Coordinates of C-alpha atoms in Angstrom, one line a residue:
X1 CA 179.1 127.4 140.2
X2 CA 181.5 128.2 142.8
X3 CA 184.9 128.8 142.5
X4 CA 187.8 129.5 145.1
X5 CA 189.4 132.6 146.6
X6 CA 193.1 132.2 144.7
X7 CA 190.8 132.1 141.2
X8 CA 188.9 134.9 142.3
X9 CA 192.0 136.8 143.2
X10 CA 194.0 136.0 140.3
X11 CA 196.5 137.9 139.7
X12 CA 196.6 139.5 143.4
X13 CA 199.6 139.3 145.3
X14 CA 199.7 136.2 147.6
X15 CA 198.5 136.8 151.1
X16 CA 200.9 137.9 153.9
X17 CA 201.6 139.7 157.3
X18 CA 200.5 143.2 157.5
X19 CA 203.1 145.8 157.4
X20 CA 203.5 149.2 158.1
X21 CA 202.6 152.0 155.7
X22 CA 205.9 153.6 154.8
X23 CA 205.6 157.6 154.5
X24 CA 204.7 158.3 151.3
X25 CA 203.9 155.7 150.1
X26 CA 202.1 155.9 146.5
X27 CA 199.0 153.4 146.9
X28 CA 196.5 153.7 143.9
X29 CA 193.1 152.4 144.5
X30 CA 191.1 151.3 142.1
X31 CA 187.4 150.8 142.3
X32 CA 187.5 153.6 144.9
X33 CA 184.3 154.5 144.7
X34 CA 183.2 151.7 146.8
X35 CA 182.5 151.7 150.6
X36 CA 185.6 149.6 151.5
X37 CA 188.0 150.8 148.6
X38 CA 187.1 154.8 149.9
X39 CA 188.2 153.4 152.9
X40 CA 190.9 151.6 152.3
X41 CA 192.0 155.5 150.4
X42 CA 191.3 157.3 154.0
X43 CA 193.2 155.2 156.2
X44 CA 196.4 155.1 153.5
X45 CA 196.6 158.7 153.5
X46 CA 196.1 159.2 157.4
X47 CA 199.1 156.5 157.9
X48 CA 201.3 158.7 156.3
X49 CA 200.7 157.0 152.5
X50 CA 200.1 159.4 149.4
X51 CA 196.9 157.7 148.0
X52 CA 195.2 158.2 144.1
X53 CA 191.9 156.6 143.1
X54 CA 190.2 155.7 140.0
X55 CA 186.1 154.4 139.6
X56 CA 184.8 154.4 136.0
X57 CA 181.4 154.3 137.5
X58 CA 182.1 158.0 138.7
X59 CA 181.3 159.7 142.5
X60 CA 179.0 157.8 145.0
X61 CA 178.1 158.3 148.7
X62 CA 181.4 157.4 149.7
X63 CA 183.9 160.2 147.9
X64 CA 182.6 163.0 149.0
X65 CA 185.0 162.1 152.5
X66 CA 188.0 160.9 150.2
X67 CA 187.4 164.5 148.0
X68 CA 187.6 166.5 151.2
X69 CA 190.8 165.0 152.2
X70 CA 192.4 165.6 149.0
X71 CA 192.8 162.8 147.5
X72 CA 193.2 162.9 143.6
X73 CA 190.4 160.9 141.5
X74 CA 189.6 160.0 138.2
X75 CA 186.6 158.8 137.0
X76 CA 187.6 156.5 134.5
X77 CA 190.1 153.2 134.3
X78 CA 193.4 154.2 132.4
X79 CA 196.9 151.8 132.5
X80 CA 198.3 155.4 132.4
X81 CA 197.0 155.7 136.1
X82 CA 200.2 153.1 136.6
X83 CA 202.6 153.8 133.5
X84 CA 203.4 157.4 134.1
X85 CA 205.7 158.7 136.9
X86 CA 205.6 158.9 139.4
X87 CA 204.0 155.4 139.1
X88 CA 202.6 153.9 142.1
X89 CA 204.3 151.2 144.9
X90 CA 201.0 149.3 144.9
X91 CA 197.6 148.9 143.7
X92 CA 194.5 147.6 145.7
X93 CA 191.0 146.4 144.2
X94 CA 188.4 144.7 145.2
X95 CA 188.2 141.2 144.6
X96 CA 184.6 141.6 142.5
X97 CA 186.8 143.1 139.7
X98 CA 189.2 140.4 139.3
X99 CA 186.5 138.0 139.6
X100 CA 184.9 139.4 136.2
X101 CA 187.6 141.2 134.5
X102 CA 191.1 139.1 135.8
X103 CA 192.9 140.8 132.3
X104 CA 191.7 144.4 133.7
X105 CA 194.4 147.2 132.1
X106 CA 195.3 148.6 135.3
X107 CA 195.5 145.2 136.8
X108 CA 198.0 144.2 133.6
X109 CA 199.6 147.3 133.6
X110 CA 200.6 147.0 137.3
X111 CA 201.6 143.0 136.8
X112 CA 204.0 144.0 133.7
X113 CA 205.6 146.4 135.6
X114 CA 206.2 144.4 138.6
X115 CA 203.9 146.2 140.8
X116 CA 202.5 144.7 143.7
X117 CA 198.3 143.9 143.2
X118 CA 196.6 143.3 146.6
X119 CA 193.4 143.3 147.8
X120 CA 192.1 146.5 149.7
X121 CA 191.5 144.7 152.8
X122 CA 195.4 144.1 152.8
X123 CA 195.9 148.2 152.9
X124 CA 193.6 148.3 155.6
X125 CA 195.4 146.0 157.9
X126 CA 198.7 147.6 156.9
X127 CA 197.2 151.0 158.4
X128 CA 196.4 149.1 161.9
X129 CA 199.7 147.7 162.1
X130 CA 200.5 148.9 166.0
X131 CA 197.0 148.9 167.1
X132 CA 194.9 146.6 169.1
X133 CA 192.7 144.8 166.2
X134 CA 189.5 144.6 166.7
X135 CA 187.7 142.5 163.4
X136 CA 183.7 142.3 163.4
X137 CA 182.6 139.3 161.1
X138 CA 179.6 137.4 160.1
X139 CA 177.0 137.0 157.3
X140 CA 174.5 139.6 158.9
X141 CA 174.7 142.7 161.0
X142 CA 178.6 143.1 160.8
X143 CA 178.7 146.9 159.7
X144 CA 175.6 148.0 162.1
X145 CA 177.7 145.8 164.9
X146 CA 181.2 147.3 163.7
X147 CA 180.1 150.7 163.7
X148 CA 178.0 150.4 166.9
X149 CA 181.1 149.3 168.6
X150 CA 183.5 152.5 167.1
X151 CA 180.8 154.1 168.6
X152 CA 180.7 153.1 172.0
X153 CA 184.3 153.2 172.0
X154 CA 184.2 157.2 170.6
X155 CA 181.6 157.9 173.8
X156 CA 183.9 155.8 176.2
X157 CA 187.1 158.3 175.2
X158 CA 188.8 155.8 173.7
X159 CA 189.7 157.3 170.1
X160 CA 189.4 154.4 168.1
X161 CA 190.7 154.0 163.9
X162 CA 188.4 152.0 162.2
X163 CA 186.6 150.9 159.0
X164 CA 183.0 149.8 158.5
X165 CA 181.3 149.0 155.2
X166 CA 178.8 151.6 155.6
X167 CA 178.7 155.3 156.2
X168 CA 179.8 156.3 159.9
X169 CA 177.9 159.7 160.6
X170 CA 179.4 162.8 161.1
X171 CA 179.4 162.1 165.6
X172 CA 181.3 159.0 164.9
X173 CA 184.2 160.1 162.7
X174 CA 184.4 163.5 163.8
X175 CA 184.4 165.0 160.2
X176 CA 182.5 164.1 156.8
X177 CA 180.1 160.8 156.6
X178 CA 183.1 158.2 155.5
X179 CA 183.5 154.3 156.2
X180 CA 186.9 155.1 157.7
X181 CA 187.6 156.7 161.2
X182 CA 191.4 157.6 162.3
X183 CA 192.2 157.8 165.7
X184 CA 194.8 158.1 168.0
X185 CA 194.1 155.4 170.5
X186 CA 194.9 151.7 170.6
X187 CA 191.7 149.9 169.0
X188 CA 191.3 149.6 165.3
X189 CA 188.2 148.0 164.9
X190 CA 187.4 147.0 161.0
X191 CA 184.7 144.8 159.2
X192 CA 185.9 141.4 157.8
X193 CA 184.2 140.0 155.0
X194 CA 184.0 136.0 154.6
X195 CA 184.3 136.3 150.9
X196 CA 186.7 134.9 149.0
X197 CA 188.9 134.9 151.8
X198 CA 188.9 139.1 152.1
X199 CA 189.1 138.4 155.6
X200 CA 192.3 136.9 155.7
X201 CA 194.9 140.2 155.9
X202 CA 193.6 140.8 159.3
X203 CA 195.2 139.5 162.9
X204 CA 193.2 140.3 165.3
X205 CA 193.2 140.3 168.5
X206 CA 189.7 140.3 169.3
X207 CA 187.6 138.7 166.6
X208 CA 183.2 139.1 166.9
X209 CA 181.3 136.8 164.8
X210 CA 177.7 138.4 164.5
X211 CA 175.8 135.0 162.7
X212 CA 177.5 132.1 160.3
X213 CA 174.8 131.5 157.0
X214 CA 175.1 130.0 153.9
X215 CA 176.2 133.4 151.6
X216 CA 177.8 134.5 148.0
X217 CA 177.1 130.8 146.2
X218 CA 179.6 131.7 143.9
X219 CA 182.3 131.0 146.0
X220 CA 180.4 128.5 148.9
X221 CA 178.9 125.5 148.0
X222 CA 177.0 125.0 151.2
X223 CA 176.5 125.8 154.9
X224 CA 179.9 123.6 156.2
X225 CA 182.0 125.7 153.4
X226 CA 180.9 129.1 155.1
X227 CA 181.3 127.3 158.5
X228 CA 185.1 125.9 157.4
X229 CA 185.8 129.4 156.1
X230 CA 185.1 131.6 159.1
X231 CA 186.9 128.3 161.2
X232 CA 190.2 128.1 159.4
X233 CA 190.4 132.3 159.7
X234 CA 190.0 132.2 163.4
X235 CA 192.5 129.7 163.9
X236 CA 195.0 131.4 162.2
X237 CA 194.2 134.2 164.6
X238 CA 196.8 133.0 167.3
X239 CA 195.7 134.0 171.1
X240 CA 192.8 136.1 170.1
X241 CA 189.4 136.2 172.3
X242 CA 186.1 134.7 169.4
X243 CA 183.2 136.2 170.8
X244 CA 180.5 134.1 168.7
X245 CA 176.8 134.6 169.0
X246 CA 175.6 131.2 169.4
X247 CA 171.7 132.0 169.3
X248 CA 171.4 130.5 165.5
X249 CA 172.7 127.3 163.9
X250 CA 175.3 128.6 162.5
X251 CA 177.3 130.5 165.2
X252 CA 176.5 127.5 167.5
X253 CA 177.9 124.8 165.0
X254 CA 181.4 127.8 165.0
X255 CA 181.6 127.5 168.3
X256 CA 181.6 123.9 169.0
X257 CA 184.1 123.4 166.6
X258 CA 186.0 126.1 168.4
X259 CA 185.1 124.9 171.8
X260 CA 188.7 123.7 172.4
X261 CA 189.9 127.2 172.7
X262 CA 188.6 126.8 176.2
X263 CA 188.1 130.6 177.9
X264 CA 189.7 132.5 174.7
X265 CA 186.2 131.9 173.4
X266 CA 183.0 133.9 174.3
X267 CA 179.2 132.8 173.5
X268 CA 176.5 135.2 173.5
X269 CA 172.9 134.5 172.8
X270 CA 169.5 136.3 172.9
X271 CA 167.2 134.6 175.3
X272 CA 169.3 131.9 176.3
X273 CA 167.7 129.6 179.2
X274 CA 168.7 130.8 182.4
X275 CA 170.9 128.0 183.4
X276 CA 172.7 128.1 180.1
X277 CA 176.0 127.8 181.8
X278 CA 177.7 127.7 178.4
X279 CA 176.2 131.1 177.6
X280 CA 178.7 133.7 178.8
X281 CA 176.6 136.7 177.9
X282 CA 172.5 137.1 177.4
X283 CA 170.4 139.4 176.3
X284 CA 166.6 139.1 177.1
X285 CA 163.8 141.5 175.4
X286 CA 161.5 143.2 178.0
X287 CA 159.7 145.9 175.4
X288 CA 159.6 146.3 171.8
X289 CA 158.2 149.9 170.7
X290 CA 158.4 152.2 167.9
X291 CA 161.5 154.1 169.6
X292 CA 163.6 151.2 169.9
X293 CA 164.2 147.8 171.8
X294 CA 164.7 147.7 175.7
X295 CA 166.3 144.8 177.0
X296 CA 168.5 143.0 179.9
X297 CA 171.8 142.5 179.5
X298 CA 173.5 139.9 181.7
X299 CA 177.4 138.1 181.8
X300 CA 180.5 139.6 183.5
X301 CA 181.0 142.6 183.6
X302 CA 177.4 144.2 182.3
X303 CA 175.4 144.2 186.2
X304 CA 172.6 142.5 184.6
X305 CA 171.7 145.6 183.1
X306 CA 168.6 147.1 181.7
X307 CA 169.5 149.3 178.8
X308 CA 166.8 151.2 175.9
X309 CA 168.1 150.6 172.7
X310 CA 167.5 153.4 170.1
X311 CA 167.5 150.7 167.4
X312 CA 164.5 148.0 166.2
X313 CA 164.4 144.4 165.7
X314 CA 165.4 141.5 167.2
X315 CA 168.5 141.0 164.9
X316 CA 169.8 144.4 166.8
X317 CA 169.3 143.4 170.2
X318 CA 172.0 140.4 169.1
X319 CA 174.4 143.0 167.3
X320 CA 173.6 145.0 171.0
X321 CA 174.9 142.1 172.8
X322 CA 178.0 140.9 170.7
X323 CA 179.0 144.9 170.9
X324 CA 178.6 144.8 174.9
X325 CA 180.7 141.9 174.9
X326 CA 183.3 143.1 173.0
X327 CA 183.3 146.2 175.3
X328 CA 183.5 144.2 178.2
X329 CA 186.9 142.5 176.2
X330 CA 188.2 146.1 175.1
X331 CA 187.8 146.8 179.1
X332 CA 184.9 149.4 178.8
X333 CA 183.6 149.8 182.2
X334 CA 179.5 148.9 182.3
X335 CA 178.4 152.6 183.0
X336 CA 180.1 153.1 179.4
X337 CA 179.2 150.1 177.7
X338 CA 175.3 151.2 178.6
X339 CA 175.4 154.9 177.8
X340 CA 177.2 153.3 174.6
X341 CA 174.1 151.2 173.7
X342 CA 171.6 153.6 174.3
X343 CA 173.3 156.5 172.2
X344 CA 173.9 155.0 168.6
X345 CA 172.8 156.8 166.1
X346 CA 173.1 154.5 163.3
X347 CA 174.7 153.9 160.1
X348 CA 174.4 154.4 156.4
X349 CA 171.5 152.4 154.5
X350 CA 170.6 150.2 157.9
X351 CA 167.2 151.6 158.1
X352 CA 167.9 154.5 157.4
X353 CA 164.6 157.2 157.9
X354 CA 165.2 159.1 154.2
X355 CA 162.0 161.0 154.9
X356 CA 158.4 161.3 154.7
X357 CA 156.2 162.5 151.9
X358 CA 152.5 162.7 151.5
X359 CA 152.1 160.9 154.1
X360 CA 154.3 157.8 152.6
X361 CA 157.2 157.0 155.2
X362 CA 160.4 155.9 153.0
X363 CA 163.4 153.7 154.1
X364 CA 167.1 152.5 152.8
X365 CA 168.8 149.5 153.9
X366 CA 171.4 147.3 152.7
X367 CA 169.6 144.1 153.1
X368 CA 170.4 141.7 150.1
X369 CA 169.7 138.1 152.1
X370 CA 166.8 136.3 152.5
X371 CA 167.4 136.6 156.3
X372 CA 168.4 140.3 156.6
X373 CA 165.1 141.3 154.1
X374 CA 163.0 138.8 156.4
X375 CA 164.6 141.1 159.5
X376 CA 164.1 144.8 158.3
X377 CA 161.1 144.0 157.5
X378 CA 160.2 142.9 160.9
X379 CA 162.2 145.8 162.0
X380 CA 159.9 148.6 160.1
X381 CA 156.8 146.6 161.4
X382 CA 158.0 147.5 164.9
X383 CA 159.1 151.1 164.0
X384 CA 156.0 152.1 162.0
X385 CA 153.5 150.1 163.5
X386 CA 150.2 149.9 161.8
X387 CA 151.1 150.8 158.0
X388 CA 151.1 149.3 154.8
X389 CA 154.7 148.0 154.1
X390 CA 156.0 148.0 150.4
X391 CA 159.1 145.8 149.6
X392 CA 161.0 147.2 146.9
X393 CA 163.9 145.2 146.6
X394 CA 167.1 145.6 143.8
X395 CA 168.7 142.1 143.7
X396 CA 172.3 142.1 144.1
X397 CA 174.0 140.3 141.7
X398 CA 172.2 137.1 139.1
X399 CA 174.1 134.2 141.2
X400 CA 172.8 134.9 144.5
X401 CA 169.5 135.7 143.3
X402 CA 169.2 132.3 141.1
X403 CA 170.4 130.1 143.7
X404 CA 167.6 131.8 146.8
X405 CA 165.0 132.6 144.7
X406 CA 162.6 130.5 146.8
X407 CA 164.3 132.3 149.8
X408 CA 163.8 135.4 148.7
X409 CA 160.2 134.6 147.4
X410 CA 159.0 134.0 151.0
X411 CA 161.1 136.5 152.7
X412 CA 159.2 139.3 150.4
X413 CA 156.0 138.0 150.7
X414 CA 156.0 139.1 154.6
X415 CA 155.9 142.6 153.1
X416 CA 152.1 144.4 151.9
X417 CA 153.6 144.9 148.6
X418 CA 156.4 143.9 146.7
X419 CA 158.4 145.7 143.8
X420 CA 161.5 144.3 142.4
X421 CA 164.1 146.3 140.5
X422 CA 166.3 145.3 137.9
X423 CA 169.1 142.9 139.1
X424 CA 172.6 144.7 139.6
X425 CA 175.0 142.6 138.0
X426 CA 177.9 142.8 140.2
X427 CA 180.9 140.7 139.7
X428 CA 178.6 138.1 137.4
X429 CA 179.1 137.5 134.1
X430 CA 176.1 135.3 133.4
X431 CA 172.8 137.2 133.5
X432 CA 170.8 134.4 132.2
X433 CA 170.3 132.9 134.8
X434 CA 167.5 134.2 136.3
X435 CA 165.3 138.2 136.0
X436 CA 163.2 140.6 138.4
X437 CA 160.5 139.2 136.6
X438 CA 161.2 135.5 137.5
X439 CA 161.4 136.9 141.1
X440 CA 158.4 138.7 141.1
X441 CA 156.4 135.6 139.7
X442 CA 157.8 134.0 142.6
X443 CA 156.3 136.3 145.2
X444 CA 152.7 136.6 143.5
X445 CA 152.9 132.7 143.6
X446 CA 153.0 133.1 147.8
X447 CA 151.0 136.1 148.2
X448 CA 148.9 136.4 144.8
X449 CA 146.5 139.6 146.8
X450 CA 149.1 141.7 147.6
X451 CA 150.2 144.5 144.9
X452 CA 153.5 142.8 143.1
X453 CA 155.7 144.8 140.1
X454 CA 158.8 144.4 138.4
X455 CA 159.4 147.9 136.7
X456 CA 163.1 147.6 135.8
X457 CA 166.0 150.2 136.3
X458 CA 166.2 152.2 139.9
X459 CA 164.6 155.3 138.0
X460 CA 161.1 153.4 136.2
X461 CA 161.0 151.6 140.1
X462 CA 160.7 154.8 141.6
X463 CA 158.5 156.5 139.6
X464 CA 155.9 153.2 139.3
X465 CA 155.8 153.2 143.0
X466 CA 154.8 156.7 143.1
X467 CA 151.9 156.3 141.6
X468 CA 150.6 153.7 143.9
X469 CA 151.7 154.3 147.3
X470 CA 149.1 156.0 149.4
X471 CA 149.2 158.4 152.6
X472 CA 149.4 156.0 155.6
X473 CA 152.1 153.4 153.8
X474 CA 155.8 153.1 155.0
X475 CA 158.4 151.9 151.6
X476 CA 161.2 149.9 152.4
X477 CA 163.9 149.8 149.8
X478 CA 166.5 147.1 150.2
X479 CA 169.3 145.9 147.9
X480 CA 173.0 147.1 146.6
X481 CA 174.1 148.2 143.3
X482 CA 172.4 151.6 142.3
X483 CA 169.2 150.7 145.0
X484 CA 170.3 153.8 147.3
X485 CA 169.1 156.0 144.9
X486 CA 165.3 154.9 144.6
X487 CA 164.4 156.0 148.1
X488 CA 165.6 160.2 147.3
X489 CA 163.6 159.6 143.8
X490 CA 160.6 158.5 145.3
X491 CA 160.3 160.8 147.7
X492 CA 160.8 163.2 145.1
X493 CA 158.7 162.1 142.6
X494 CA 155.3 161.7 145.4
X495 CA 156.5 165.9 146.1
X496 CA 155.9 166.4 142.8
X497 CA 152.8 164.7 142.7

């Protein structure tokens, strides 16, 4: 059942401009835990805010950053975090909290008391206020694209601020792993999400739009409401340049509809014919190895270039050409925008090598959707050529997994073996709907040879997959929720064995 942003976000604070962060201001974030929340945190405090946090779920990848930069955490939800002095000027949260619990005590707390409730995307635009916005958006590939941009950026001198919605290393934010980056030059380059309108605090004035498909059913009802979403936002974006990659349906459908933008709108596509005059950038594929992806890179501005990239996949050679585009926008000259390319190191949980043990190659990703699972697993096939590839996928959340389970069915069954961990709930409040199990029948239906388990929680996953993996296989773990943590177990658990 879908429902719209204003229910989802009841009880925010209606949308509006972005505004500077005054100095001290007192922003609490709750939820902040999460990648864009600990964010959202980082960026207050380096704009000259005072920033708390709370996250009854406790520490995650993302606070070790926030905990080096002192900001004060508790690990548990309290309206005390908003009735005692000094009490805060604002709270943020993410929109998955009010969507489950809209009568939160923070959240009720804060409303009683006349303090402002926004959405932690509205923090982060408040810290670019005065900076050249730069917003990556798009069902697929946005954080990889996002922070493969703040990187070329970083190696071109430019000092960018940003925030991605997965861990930038160490190289890119010139301190601890964090999702935030603050710099002192003019681009601020952050991740928009299509949900439930989170997209809508930011202005930019550069907007990249990696792929347009039908996502979180709880709030679309079909491919033309995703399409009418990312649409209406860039319109509102007055006088920006829409660099769309036009290669799928999707992105092609955007930018017709957006065609009478005339030259404020950029297409990109991967393998376009060559006398695709409405193409302004293409990429072609000339090698795919183990190492990475080497391709031609061709529009104004790039010299028809041949650049290696370090990454594989054919989904990264299109997040390879939105980012060169964008550079081209951002006025990176081409000897920058190819040593850029060639020189990212990744992100956080985009396959992401965790290690190797007994001779069992083990990877993390983020891939939740039928088309990103299809991708990686593509992707592994190019970097570990000639292994048996295991699946093992942790659903994220009962809706999305209900309403694809065929999707997901067939997108798995590419794999040597499936294993599905025990659906993380999310922001749902019926998990009824559908099970691991259900999903698991549905893969053994496709590919009935092929080894296919549900074991339930992230711990019984790992340890069931130890037992059957054999020297010689690579493991792919996808999913969000708790899945991050099966990969370090795993590799643990085959040590021990």
């Amino acid at each position: 059942m879908t429902r719209d942003a204003a229910a989802i976000g009841a009880g925010l604070a209606p949308a509006r401009s972005a505004r500077p962060i005054r100095a001290g201001e007192r922003i609490h974030v709750v939820g902040a835990a999460g990648a864009g929340a600990s964010a959202a945190a980082l960026l207050a405090l380096h704009a000259g805010g005072a920033p708390t946090g709370c996250d009854k779920g406790g520490s995650s990848p993302y606070t070790p950053a926030l905990e080096s930069a002192g900001i004060a955490l508790a690990w548990k939800h309290d309206p005390a975090h908003v009735t005692r002095d000094p009490a805060p000027d604002r709270l943020a949260v993410t929109k998955a909290l009010t969507a489950v619990q809209p009568d939160h005590p923070e959240l009720m707390a804060a409303v009683e008391r006349g303090i402002p409730v926004e959405p932690w995307q509205q923090v982060v635009a408040d810290a670019a206020v005065g900076r050249r916005l730069v917003a990556v958006t798009g069902t697929h590939g946005k954080s990889t694209t996002a922070g493969w941009l703040v990187h070329l950026l970083v190696a071109a001198g430019r000092d960018p601020s940003a925030f991605v919605g997965a861990l930038l290393p160490e190289s890119i934010t010139g301190g601890p792993a964090a999702t935030a980056r603050w710099g002192g030059g003019a681009e601020f380059v952050v991740e928009a999400d299509e949900y439930a309108g989170n997209f809508d605090p930011f202005q930019p004035s550069v907007a990249v739009v990696t792929s347009v498909e039908w996502d979180h059913p709880d709030v679309f009802a079909n491919q033309d409401a995703v399409v009418d979403a990312f649409e209406a936002w860039l319109r509102r974006a007055a006088g920006s340049t829409i660099i769309v990659n036009v290669a799928e349906a999707g992105g092609e459908e955007l930018a017709g509809r957006l065609a009478d933008l005339g030259e404020r709108l950029v297409s990109v596509s991967v393998g376009a014919s060559p006398d695709a005059a409405d193409v302004s950038y293409r990429a072609d594929v000339l090698a795919s190895e183990p190492a990475g992806t080497r391709i031609r890179v061709s529009g104004p501005g790039l010299d028809a270039a041949e650049v290696d990239l370090p990454t594989a996949g054919a989904h990264n050679v299109a997040n390879a050409l939105v980012v060169a585009a964008a550079a081209v926008v951002l006025g990176v000259p081409p000897v920058g925008i190819a040593a850029g390319l060639t020189t990212f190191p990744g992100i956080g949980r985009r396959l992401e090598r965790i290690g190797q043990a007994g001779g069992v190659a083990v990877y993390d990703d983020y891939g939740h959707h039928p088309t990103a699972i299809r991708a990686t697993i593509a992707a592994l096939r190019q970097r570990e050529p000639g292994r048996r590839v295991w699946a093992v996928y942790e659903p994220l959340t009962f809706h999305r997994t209900a309403a694809m389970l065929g999707a997901f069915a067939d997108a798995l069954a590419e794999a040597d073996g499936v294993v599905i961990a025990k659906i993380w709930a999310g922001r749902d409040r019926d998990t009824r709907v559908t099970s691991a199990e259900r999903l698991a029948n549905a893969v053994a239906k496709r590919r009935p040879s092929i080894p296919i388990a549900a074991p339930g929680s992230v711990e019984a996953t790992a340890s069931w997959l130890a037992g059957e993996v054999q020297p010689g296989d690579a493991v792919l773990v996808m999913g969000g929720g708790h899945s991050y943590r099966i990969p370090h177990l795993l590799v643990e658990a085959i040590e021990r064995r």
